[in-house]
Coordinates of N, CA and C and ligand atoms in Angstrom, one line a residue:
X1 N 260.8 -61.9 -67.7 CA 259.8 -63.0 -67.8 C 259.0 -62.9 -69.0
X2 N 258.6 -64.0 -69.6 CA 257.7 -64.0 -70.8 C 256.2 -63.6 -70.3
X3 N 255.6 -62.7 -71.0 CA 254.2 -62.3 -70.6 C 253.3 -63.6 -70.8
X4 N 252.4 -63.7 -69.9 CA 251.5 -64.8 -70.0 C 250.0 -64.4 -69.8
X5 N 249.2 -64.9 -70.6 CA 247.7 -64.6 -70.6 C 247.0 -65.7 -70.0
X6 N 246.3 -65.4 -68.9 CA 245.5 -66.5 -68.1 C 244.2 -66.1 -67.7
X7 N 243.2 -67.0 -67.8 CA 241.9 -66.8 -67.2 C 241.8 -67.6 -66.0
X8 N 241.3 -67.1 -65.0 CA 241.0 -68.0 -63.7 C 239.6 -68.0 -63.5
X9 N 239.1 -69.2 -63.4 CA 237.6 -69.6 -63.0 C 237.7 -70.0 -61.4
X10 N 236.6 -69.8 -60.9 CA 236.3 -70.3 -59.5 C 235.0 -69.5 -59.0
X11 N 234.3 -70.5 -58.3 CA 233.0 -69.9 -57.7 C 233.4 -68.8 -56.9
X12 N 232.3 -67.9 -56.6 CA 232.7 -66.7 -55.7 C 233.0 -67.4 -54.3
X13 N 233.9 -66.9 -53.7 CA 234.3 -67.5 -52.3 C 235.4 -68.6 -52.5
X14 N 235.9 -68.9 -53.7 CA 236.9 -70.0 -53.8 C 238.3 -69.5 -53.4
X15 N 238.4 -68.2 -53.3 CA 239.8 -67.6 -53.0 C 240.5 -67.2 -54.2
X16 N 239.8 -67.2 -55.3 CA 240.2 -66.7 -56.7 C 240.9 -65.3 -56.6
X17 N 240.2 -64.3 -55.9 CA 240.7 -63.0 -55.8 C 242.1 -62.9 -55.2
X18 N 242.2 -63.5 -54.0 CA 243.5 -63.6 -53.3 C 244.6 -64.2 -54.1
X19 N 244.2 -65.4 -54.7 CA 245.3 -66.2 -55.4 C 245.6 -65.4 -56.7
X20 N 244.7 -64.7 -57.3 CA 245.0 -63.8 -58.4 C 246.2 -62.7 -58.2
X21 N 246.0 -62.2 -57.0 CA 247.0 -61.1 -56.6 C 248.3 -61.8 -56.4
X22 N 248.3 -63.0 -55.8 CA 249.6 -63.7 -55.6 C 250.3 -64.1 -57.0
X23 N 249.3 -64.4 -57.9 CA 249.8 -64.9 -59.4 C 250.4 -63.7 -60.0
X24 N 249.8 -62.5 -59.8 CA 250.2 -61.3 -60.5 C 251.7 -60.9 -60.0
X25 N 251.7 -61.0 -58.8 CA 253.1 -60.6 -58.0 C 254.2 -61.5 -58.4
X26 N 253.9 -62.8 -58.6 CA 254.9 -63.7 -58.8 C 255.2 -63.9 -60.3
X27 N 254.2 -63.8 -61.2 CA 254.4 -64.1 -62.6 C 254.1 -62.8 -63.6
X28 N 253.6 -61.7 -63.0 CA 253.6 -60.5 -63.7 C 252.4 -60.1 -64.5
X29 N 251.4 -61.0 -64.8 CA 250.2 -60.6 -65.6 C 249.5 -59.6 -64.9
X30 N 248.8 -58.6 -65.6 CA 248.1 -57.7 -65.0 C 246.7 -58.2 -64.6
X31 N 246.4 -57.9 -63.2 CA 245.1 -58.5 -62.8 C 243.9 -57.6 -63.3
X32 N 243.0 -58.3 -64.0 CA 241.8 -57.7 -64.5 C 240.6 -58.3 -64.0
X33 N 240.1 -57.6 -62.9 CA 238.9 -58.2 -62.3 C 237.6 -57.3 -62.6
X34 N 236.7 -57.9 -63.1 CA 235.4 -57.0 -63.6 C 234.7 -56.7 -62.4
X35 N 234.7 -57.6 -61.3 CA 234.0 -57.2 -60.1 C 234.7 -55.9 -59.5
X36 N 236.0 -56.0 -59.5 CA 236.7 -54.7 -58.9 C 236.4 -53.5 -59.8
X37 N 236.4 -53.7 -61.1 CA 236.1 -52.5 -61.8 C 234.7 -52.0 -61.6
X38 N 233.7 -52.9 -61.5 CA 232.4 -52.6 -61.3 C 232.3 -52.0 -59.9
X39 N 232.9 -52.4 -58.9 CA 232.8 -51.8 -57.6 C 233.5 -50.5 -57.6
X40 N 234.5 -50.2 -58.4 CA 235.1 -48.8 -58.5 C 234.1 -47.8 -59.1
X41 N 233.4 -48.4 -60.1 CA 232.3 -47.6 -60.6 C 231.2 -47.2 -59.7
X42 N 230.9 -48.3 -58.8 CA 229.8 -47.9 -57.8 C 230.2 -46.9 -56.9
X43 N 231.6 -47.0 -56.5 CA 232.2 -46.0 -55.6 C 232.2 -44.7 -56.0
X44 N 232.4 -44.5 -57.4 CA 232.3 -43.2 -58.0 C 231.0 -42.6 -58.1
X45 N 230.0 -43.5 -57.9 CA 228.6 -42.8 -57.9 C 228.1 -42.3 -59.3
X46 N 228.6 -42.9 -60.3 CA 228.2 -42.5 -61.7 C 226.9 -43.1 -61.9
X47 N 226.2 -42.8 -63.1 CA 225.0 -43.3 -63.4 C 225.2 -44.8 -63.7
X48 N 226.3 -45.1 -64.4 CA 226.6 -46.6 -64.8 C 226.8 -47.2 -63.4
X49 N 227.5 -46.7 -62.4 CA 227.7 -47.4 -61.2 C 226.5 -47.7 -60.4
X50 N 225.5 -46.7 -60.5 CA 224.3 -47.0 -59.8 C 223.5 -48.0 -60.5
X51 N 223.5 -48.2 -61.8 CA 222.9 -49.3 -62.4 C 223.5 -50.6 -62.1
X52 N 224.9 -50.7 -62.1 CA 225.6 -51.8 -61.8 C 225.3 -52.2 -60.3
X53 N 225.3 -51.3 -59.5 CA 225.1 -51.7 -58.0 C 223.7 -52.5 -57.8
X54 N 222.7 -52.0 -58.6 CA 221.4 -52.6 -58.3 C 221.5 -54.2 -58.8
X55 N 222.2 -54.3 -60.0 CA 222.3 -55.7 -60.5 C 223.2 -56.6 -59.7
X56 N 224.3 -56.0 -59.0 CA 225.1 -56.7 -58.2 C 224.5 -57.1 -56.8
X57 N 223.7 -56.1 -56.4 CA 223.0 -56.4 -55.0 C 222.0 -57.5 -55.1
X58 N 221.4 -57.6 -56.4 CA 220.5 -58.8 -56.6 C 221.1 -60.0 -57.0
X59 N 222.6 -60.0 -57.0 CA 223.4 -61.2 -57.4 C 223.1 -61.7 -58.9
X60 N 222.7 -60.7 -59.9 CA 222.5 -61.1 -61.1 C 223.9 -60.6 -61.9
X61 N 223.8 -60.8 -63.3 CA 225.0 -60.5 -64.1 C 224.7 -59.2 -64.8
X62 N 225.7 -58.4 -64.9 CA 225.8 -57.2 -65.7 C 225.8 -57.8 -67.3
X63 N 225.3 -56.9 -68.2 CA 225.0 -57.4 -69.5 C 226.4 -57.7 -70.1
X64 N 226.3 -58.7 -71.1 CA 227.5 -59.2 -71.9 C 228.2 -57.9 -72.7
X65 N 227.3 -57.1 -73.2 CA 227.6 -55.9 -74.0 C 228.6 -54.9 -73.0
X66 N 228.1 -54.6 -71.8 CA 228.8 -53.8 -71.1 C 230.2 -54.4 -70.6
X67 N 230.2 -55.7 -70.2 CA 231.4 -56.3 -69.6 C 232.3 -56.5 -70.9
X68 N 231.9 -56.9 -72.1 CA 232.8 -57.0 -73.2 C 233.5 -55.7 -73.5
X69 N 232.8 -54.6 -73.5 CA 233.2 -53.3 -73.6 C 234.4 -52.8 -72.7
X70 N 234.0 -53.1 -71.4 CA 235.1 -52.7 -70.5 C 236.3 -53.5 -70.4
X71 N 236.2 -54.8 -70.7 CA 237.3 -55.6 -70.8 C 238.2 -55.4 -72.1
X72 N 237.5 -55.2 -73.2 CA 238.2 -55.0 -74.5 C 239.1 -53.7 -74.3
X73 N 238.5 -52.6 -73.6 CA 239.2 -51.4 -73.4 C 240.5 -51.6 -72.6
X74 N 240.3 -52.4 -71.5 CA 241.4 -52.6 -70.6 C 242.5 -53.5 -71.2
X75 N 242.0 -54.4 -72.0 CA 243.1 -55.4 -72.7 C 244.0 -54.6 -73.7
X76 N 243.5 -53.5 -74.3 CA 244.3 -52.9 -75.2 C 245.2 -51.9 -74.6
X77 N 245.3 -51.7 -73.2 CA 246.2 -50.7 -72.6 C 247.6 -51.3 -72.6
X78 N 248.7 -50.4 -72.6 CA 250.0 -50.8 -72.8 C 250.5 -51.7 -71.7
X79 N 250.3 -51.4 -70.4 CA 250.7 -52.5 -69.4 C 250.3 -53.9 -69.6
X80 N 249.1 -54.0 -70.3 CA 248.7 -55.4 -70.4 C 249.4 -56.1 -71.6
X81 N 249.6 -55.2 -72.6 CA 250.4 -55.5 -73.8 C 251.7 -56.1 -73.5
X82 N 252.3 -55.3 -72.5 CA 253.8 -55.6 -72.0 C 253.8 -56.8 -71.1
X83 N 252.9 -56.9 -70.2 CA 253.0 -57.8 -69.2 C 252.0 -59.1 -69.2
X84 N 250.9 -59.1 -70.2 CA 250.1 -60.0 -70.1 C 249.0 -59.8 -69.2
X85 N 247.9 -60.6 -69.2 CA 246.7 -60.4 -68.3 C 246.4 -61.7 -67.6
X86 N 245.6 -61.3 -66.4 CA 245.1 -62.4 -65.6 C 243.6 -61.9 -65.4
X87 N 242.7 -62.7 -66.2 CA 241.2 -62.3 -66.1 C 240.6 -63.0 -65.0
X88 N 240.0 -62.4 -64.1 CA 239.4 -62.9 -63.0 C 237.9 -62.4 -62.9
X89 N 237.1 -63.3 -62.8 CA 235.6 -63.1 -62.8 C 235.1 -62.7 -64.2
X90 N 235.8 -63.0 -65.2 CA 235.4 -62.8 -66.6 C 236.2 -63.7 -67.4
X91 N 235.7 -64.3 -68.4 CA 234.2 -64.4 -68.9 C 233.3 -65.0 -67.9
X92 N 232.1 -64.7 -67.9 CA 231.1 -65.5 -67.0 C 230.1 -66.1 -68.0
X93 N 229.8 -65.8 -69.3 CA 229.1 -66.4 -70.1 C 229.6 -66.7 -71.4
X94 N 228.9 -67.5 -72.2 CA 229.6 -68.0 -73.5 C 229.7 -66.6 -74.5
X95 N 228.7 -65.7 -74.2 CA 228.9 -64.5 -75.1 C 230.1 -63.8 -74.8
X96 N 230.4 -63.6 -73.5 CA 231.6 -63.0 -73.0 C 232.9 -63.8 -73.5
X97 N 232.8 -64.9 -73.4 CA 234.1 -65.8 -73.7 C 234.3 -65.7 -75.2
X98 N 233.3 -65.6 -76.1 CA 233.4 -65.5 -77.5 C 234.0 -64.0 -77.7
X99 N 233.5 -63.1 -77.0 CA 233.9 -61.6 -77.4 C 235.4 -61.5 -77.0
X100 N 235.7 -62.0 -75.9 CA 237.1 -61.9 -75.3 C 238.2 -62.7 -76.2
X101 N 237.8 -63.9 -76.7 CA 238.6 -64.6 -77.6 C 238.9 -63.7 -78.9
X102 N 237.9 -63.1 -79.4 CA 238.0 -62.3 -80.6 C 239.0 -61.1 -80.3
X103 N 238.9 -60.4 -79.2 CA 239.7 -59.3 -78.7 C 241.2 -59.8 -78.5
X104 N 241.4 -61.0 -77.8 CA 242.7 -61.6 -77.7 C 243.3 -61.9 -79.1
X105 N 242.6 -62.3 -80.0 CA 243.1 -62.7 -81.3 C 243.5 -61.3 -82.1
X106 N 242.7 -60.4 -81.9 CA 243.0 -59.1 -82.6 C 244.2 -58.4 -82.1
X107 N 244.4 -58.6 -80.8 CA 245.7 -57.9 -80.3 C 246.8 -58.9 -80.2
X108 N 246.7 -60.0 -80.9 CA 247.8 -61.1 -81.1 C 248.3 -61.5 -79.9
X109 N 247.4 -61.8 -78.9 CA 247.7 -62.4 -77.6 C 247.4 -63.9 -77.7
X110 N 248.2 -64.7 -77.2 CA 247.9 -66.2 -77.2 C 247.2 -66.4 -75.8
X111 N 246.2 -67.2 -75.8 CA 245.6 -67.6 -74.4 C 246.4 -68.7 -73.9
X112 N 247.2 -68.5 -72.9 CA 248.3 -69.6 -72.4 C 247.5 -70.7 -71.5
X113 N 246.7 -70.2 -70.7 CA 246.2 -71.1 -69.7 C 244.8 -70.5 -69.1
X114 N 244.0 -71.6 -69.0 CA 242.6 -71.3 -68.2 C 242.5 -72.3 -67.0
X115 N 242.6 -71.6 -65.9 CA 242.5 -72.3 -64.6 C 241.3 -72.3 -64.0
X116 N 240.9 -73.5 -63.4 CA 239.6 -73.5 -62.6 C 240.0 -73.9 -61.2
X117 N 239.8 -72.9 -60.3 CA 240.1 -73.2 -58.8 C 238.9 -73.9 -58.2
X118 N 239.0 -75.2 -58.0 CA 237.8 -75.9 -57.7 C 237.6 -75.9 -56.1
X119 N 236.6 -75.4 -55.7 CA 236.1 -75.4 -54.3 C 234.8 -75.7 -54.3
X120 N 234.2 -76.8 -53.7 CA 232.8 -77.3 -53.5 C 231.8 -76.1 -53.0
X121 N 230.5 -76.2 -53.6 CA 229.5 -75.3 -53.2 C 229.3 -75.1 -51.7
X122 N 229.3 -76.3 -51.0 CA 229.0 -76.0 -49.4 C 230.1 -75.2 -48.9
X123 N 231.4 -75.5 -49.2 CA 232.5 -74.8 -48.7 C 232.4 -73.2 -49.0
X124 N 232.2 -72.9 -50.3 CA 232.1 -71.6 -50.7 C 231.0 -70.8 -50.0
X125 N 229.8 -71.6 -49.9 CA 228.8 -70.9 -49.2 C 229.1 -70.4 -47.9
X126 N 229.7 -71.3 -47.0 CA 229.9 -71.0 -45.6 C 231.1 -69.9 -45.5
X127 N 232.1 -69.9 -46.6 CA 233.0 -68.8 -46.5 C 232.4 -67.5 -46.7
X128 N 231.5 -67.4 -47.7 CA 230.9 -66.2 -48.1 C 230.1 -65.7 -46.9
X129 N 229.2 -66.6 -46.4 CA 228.5 -66.1 -45.3 C 229.2 -65.5 -44.1
X130 N 230.5 -66.0 -43.9 CA 231.2 -65.5 -42.8 C 232.0 -64.3 -43.1
X131 N 232.2 -64.0 -44.4 CA 233.0 -62.8 -44.8 C 232.3 -61.4 -44.7
X132 N 230.8 -61.6 -44.7 CA 229.9 -60.6 -44.5 C 230.0 -59.3 -45.4
X133 N 230.2 -59.5 -46.7 CA 230.2 -58.3 -47.6 C 228.7 -58.0 -47.9
X134 N 228.5 -56.7 -48.2 CA 227.1 -56.2 -48.3 C 226.3 -57.0 -49.3
X135 N 226.9 -57.5 -50.4 CA 226.1 -58.1 -51.3 C 226.1 -59.7 -51.2
X136 N 226.6 -59.9 -49.8 CA 226.5 -61.4 -49.5 C 225.4 -61.9 -48.7
X137 N 224.1 -61.5 -49.2 CA 222.9 -62.1 -48.5 C 222.7 -63.5 -48.9
X138 N 222.0 -64.4 -48.1 CA 221.9 -65.8 -48.5 C 221.3 -66.0 -49.8
X139 N 220.3 -65.1 -50.0 CA 219.6 -65.2 -51.3 C 220.4 -64.7 -52.6
X140 N 221.2 -63.8 -52.3 CA 222.1 -63.4 -53.4 C 223.2 -64.4 -53.7
X141 N 223.8 -65.0 -52.6 CA 224.7 -66.0 -52.7 C 224.2 -67.2 -53.6
X142 N 223.0 -67.7 -53.1 CA 222.4 -68.8 -53.9 C 222.1 -68.4 -55.3
X143 N 221.7 -67.2 -55.6 CA 221.5 -66.8 -57.0 C 222.7 -66.9 -57.8
X144 N 223.8 -66.3 -57.2 CA 225.1 -66.2 -57.9 C 225.7 -67.7 -58.2
X145 N 225.6 -68.5 -57.2 CA 226.2 -69.8 -57.4 C 225.3 -70.6 -58.5
X146 N 223.9 -70.3 -58.4 CA 223.0 -70.9 -59.5 C 223.5 -70.4 -60.8
X147 N 223.8 -69.2 -61.0 CA 224.1 -68.5 -62.3 C 225.5 -69.2 -62.6
X148 N 226.3 -69.4 -61.8 CA 227.7 -69.8 -62.0 C 227.6 -71.2 -62.7
X149 N 226.8 -72.0 -62.1 CA 226.6 -73.5 -62.6 C 226.1 -73.4 -64.0
X150 N 225.1 -72.5 -64.1 CA 224.1 -72.4 -65.3 C 225.0 -71.7 -66.6
X151 N 225.6 -70.5 -66.3 CA 226.1 -69.8 -67.3 C 227.6 -70.0 -67.5
X152 N 228.4 -70.2 -66.3 CA 229.8 -70.2 -66.4 C 230.5 -71.6 -66.5
X153 N 229.9 -72.5 -65.8 CA 230.4 -73.9 -65.8 C 230.5 -74.5 -67.3
X154 N 229.6 -74.2 -68.1 CA 229.6 -74.7 -69.4 C 230.9 -74.2 -70.3
X155 N 231.5 -73.1 -69.7 CA 232.6 -72.6 -70.5 C 233.9 -73.5 -70.3
X156 N 233.9 -74.3 -69.3 CA 234.9 -75.3 -69.0 C 235.1 -76.1 -70.3
X157 N 234.0 -76.6 -70.8 CA 234.2 -77.4 -72.0 C 234.7 -76.6 -73.2
X158 N 234.2 -75.4 -73.3 CA 234.6 -74.4 -74.4 C 236.1 -74.3 -74.3
X159 N 236.7 -74.1 -73.2 CA 238.2 -73.9 -73.1 C 239.0 -75.3 -73.1
X160 N 238.3 -76.4 -72.6 CA 239.0 -77.6 -72.6 C 239.2 -77.9 -74.2
X161 N 238.3 -77.6 -75.0 CA 238.4 -77.9 -76.5 C 239.7 -77.1 -77.0
X162 N 240.0 -76.0 -76.3 CA 241.1 -75.4 -76.9 C 242.5 -75.9 -76.2
X163 N 242.4 -76.8 -75.3 CA 243.6 -77.4 -74.9 C 244.5 -76.7 -73.8
X164 N 243.6 -75.7 -73.2 CA 244.4 -74.8 -72.2 C 243.8 -75.0 -70.9
X165 N 242.9 -75.8 -70.6 CA 242.1 -75.8 -69.4 C 242.7 -76.8 -68.2
X166 N 242.9 -76.3 -67.0 CA 243.6 -77.0 -66.0 C 242.7 -76.8 -64.7
X167 N 242.3 -77.8 -64.1 CA 241.7 -77.9 -62.8 C 242.7 -78.0 -61.7
X168 N 242.5 -77.0 -60.6 CA 243.4 -77.0 -59.4 C 242.5 -76.9 -58.2
X169 N 242.9 -77.9 -57.3 CA 242.2 -78.0 -56.1 C 242.3 -76.8 -55.1
X170 N 241.2 -76.1 -54.9 CA 241.3 -75.0 -54.0 C 241.1 -75.1 -52.6
X171 N 241.2 -76.4 -52.1 CA 240.9 -76.6 -50.6 C 242.4 -76.6 -50.1
X172 N 242.3 -76.0 -48.9 CA 243.8 -76.0 -48.2 C 244.3 -74.6 -47.8
X173 N 245.3 -74.3 -47.3 CA 245.8 -73.1 -47.0 C 246.0 -72.3 -48.3
X174 N 246.3 -70.9 -48.1 CA 246.7 -70.0 -49.1 C 247.8 -70.4 -49.8
X175 N 248.9 -70.8 -49.0 CA 250.1 -71.2 -49.6 C 250.1 -72.5 -50.2
X176 N 249.3 -73.5 -49.6 CA 249.2 -74.8 -50.5 C 248.5 -74.5 -51.7
X177 N 247.4 -73.8 -51.9 CA 246.7 -73.6 -53.0 C 247.6 -72.8 -54.0
X178 N 248.4 -71.8 -53.6 CA 249.1 -71.2 -54.4 C 250.3 -72.0 -55.0
X179 N 250.9 -72.9 -54.2 CA 252.0 -73.7 -54.7 C 251.4 -74.6 -55.9
X180 N 250.2 -75.0 -55.7 CA 249.7 -75.8 -56.8 C 249.4 -75.0 -58.1
X181 N 248.9 -73.7 -57.9 CA 248.7 -73.0 -59.1 C 250.1 -72.6 -59.7
X182 N 251.0 -72.4 -58.9 CA 252.4 -71.9 -59.4 C 253.0 -73.0 -60.2
X183 N 252.8 -74.4 -59.8 CA 253.4 -75.4 -60.4 C 252.8 -75.6 -61.8
X184 N 251.5 -75.3 -62.0 CA 250.9 -75.4 -63.3 C 251.3 -74.2 -64.2
X185 N 251.6 -73.1 -63.7 CA 251.9 -71.9 -64.4 C 253.4 -72.0 -64.8
X186 N 254.1 -72.4 -64.0 CA 255.5 -72.7 -64.2 C 255.7 -73.6 -65.5
X187 N 255.0 -74.7 -65.5 CA 254.9 -75.6 -66.5 C 254.6 -75.0 -67.9
X188 N 253.5 -74.2 -67.8 CA 253.0 -73.7 -69.0 C 254.1 -72.6 -69.6
X189 N 254.5 -71.9 -68.6 CA 255.5 -70.8 -69.1 C 256.8 -71.6 -69.8
X190 N 257.1 -72.7 -69.3 CA 258.4 -73.4 -69.7 C 258.2 -74.0 -71.1
X191 N 256.8 -74.2 -71.3 CA 256.4 -74.8 -72.7 C 256.3 -73.6 -73.6
X192 N 256.1 -72.4 -73.3 CA 255.7 -71.3 -74.1 C 257.0 -70.8 -75.0
X193 N 256.9 -70.8 -76.2 CA 258.0 -70.4 -77.0 C 258.2 -68.8 -77.0
Ligands
AMP201 P1 232.9 -60.6 -58.4 O1 233.6 -59.7 -57.6 O2 233.6 -61.2 -59.6 O3 232.2 -61.6 -57.6 O4 231.6 -59.8 -59.0 C1 230.6 -59.1 -58.3 C2 229.3 -58.8 -59.1 O5 229.7 -58.0 -60.2 C3 228.7 -60.1 -59.8 O6 227.9 -60.8 -58.9 C4 228.1 -59.5 -60.9 O7 226.9 -58.8 -60.5 C5 229.0 -58.4 -61.4 N1 230.0 -59.0 -62.4 C6 231.4 -59.1 -62.2 N2 231.9 -59.6 -63.1 C7 231.0 -59.9 -64.3 C8 231.0 -60.5 -65.4 N3 232.0 -60.8 -66.1 N4 229.7 -60.5 -66.1 C9 228.5 -60.1 -65.5 N5 228.4 -59.6 -64.3 C10 229.8 -59.4 -63.5

């Protein structure tokens, strides 16, 4: 299979994490989730992990500098070079988007597709409240969704201009949503030389 490089956007609670795993299984790109990487650092209890935990608990964003650094390091590893990447939860700001585009260019990766898994705010809020994760307090959820609209949604324009942006309806069963995503990815793969 041709390696494919994809970014997936979606509000927290949109099902983006679950769908990312399905995409990785079916199409092979390496799943790179900055949320998972940060949670792993928190688990390890390093100084960095402790700092990240405080920021995550408040529903705020870890600095662009830190995020750009960990993503650049991950992207340059051999499994990604061989299989492509699926970036999940990153970029979240214009600063991150610009620095990731630079890294992709340097590694001679094409950005094939940017997906936006669209689930409305009301629906993701009720989903997050019912999943009961430790950082899912009502206040933190509202702050994260606010930051998403403010910092991340403007990136849709940035990627639309690059001609790779696709919106996919994220409502429905896991299978229905995956079928929609698969159709888009299959089309993009078949166009890829
Ligand atoms: P997630 O699992 O993607 O929802 O991320 C959980 C938390 O980790 C977020 O609420 C942020 O505090 C932090 N985080 C994850 N990815 C990023 C990123 N790309 N930029 C800044 N903070 C991030």
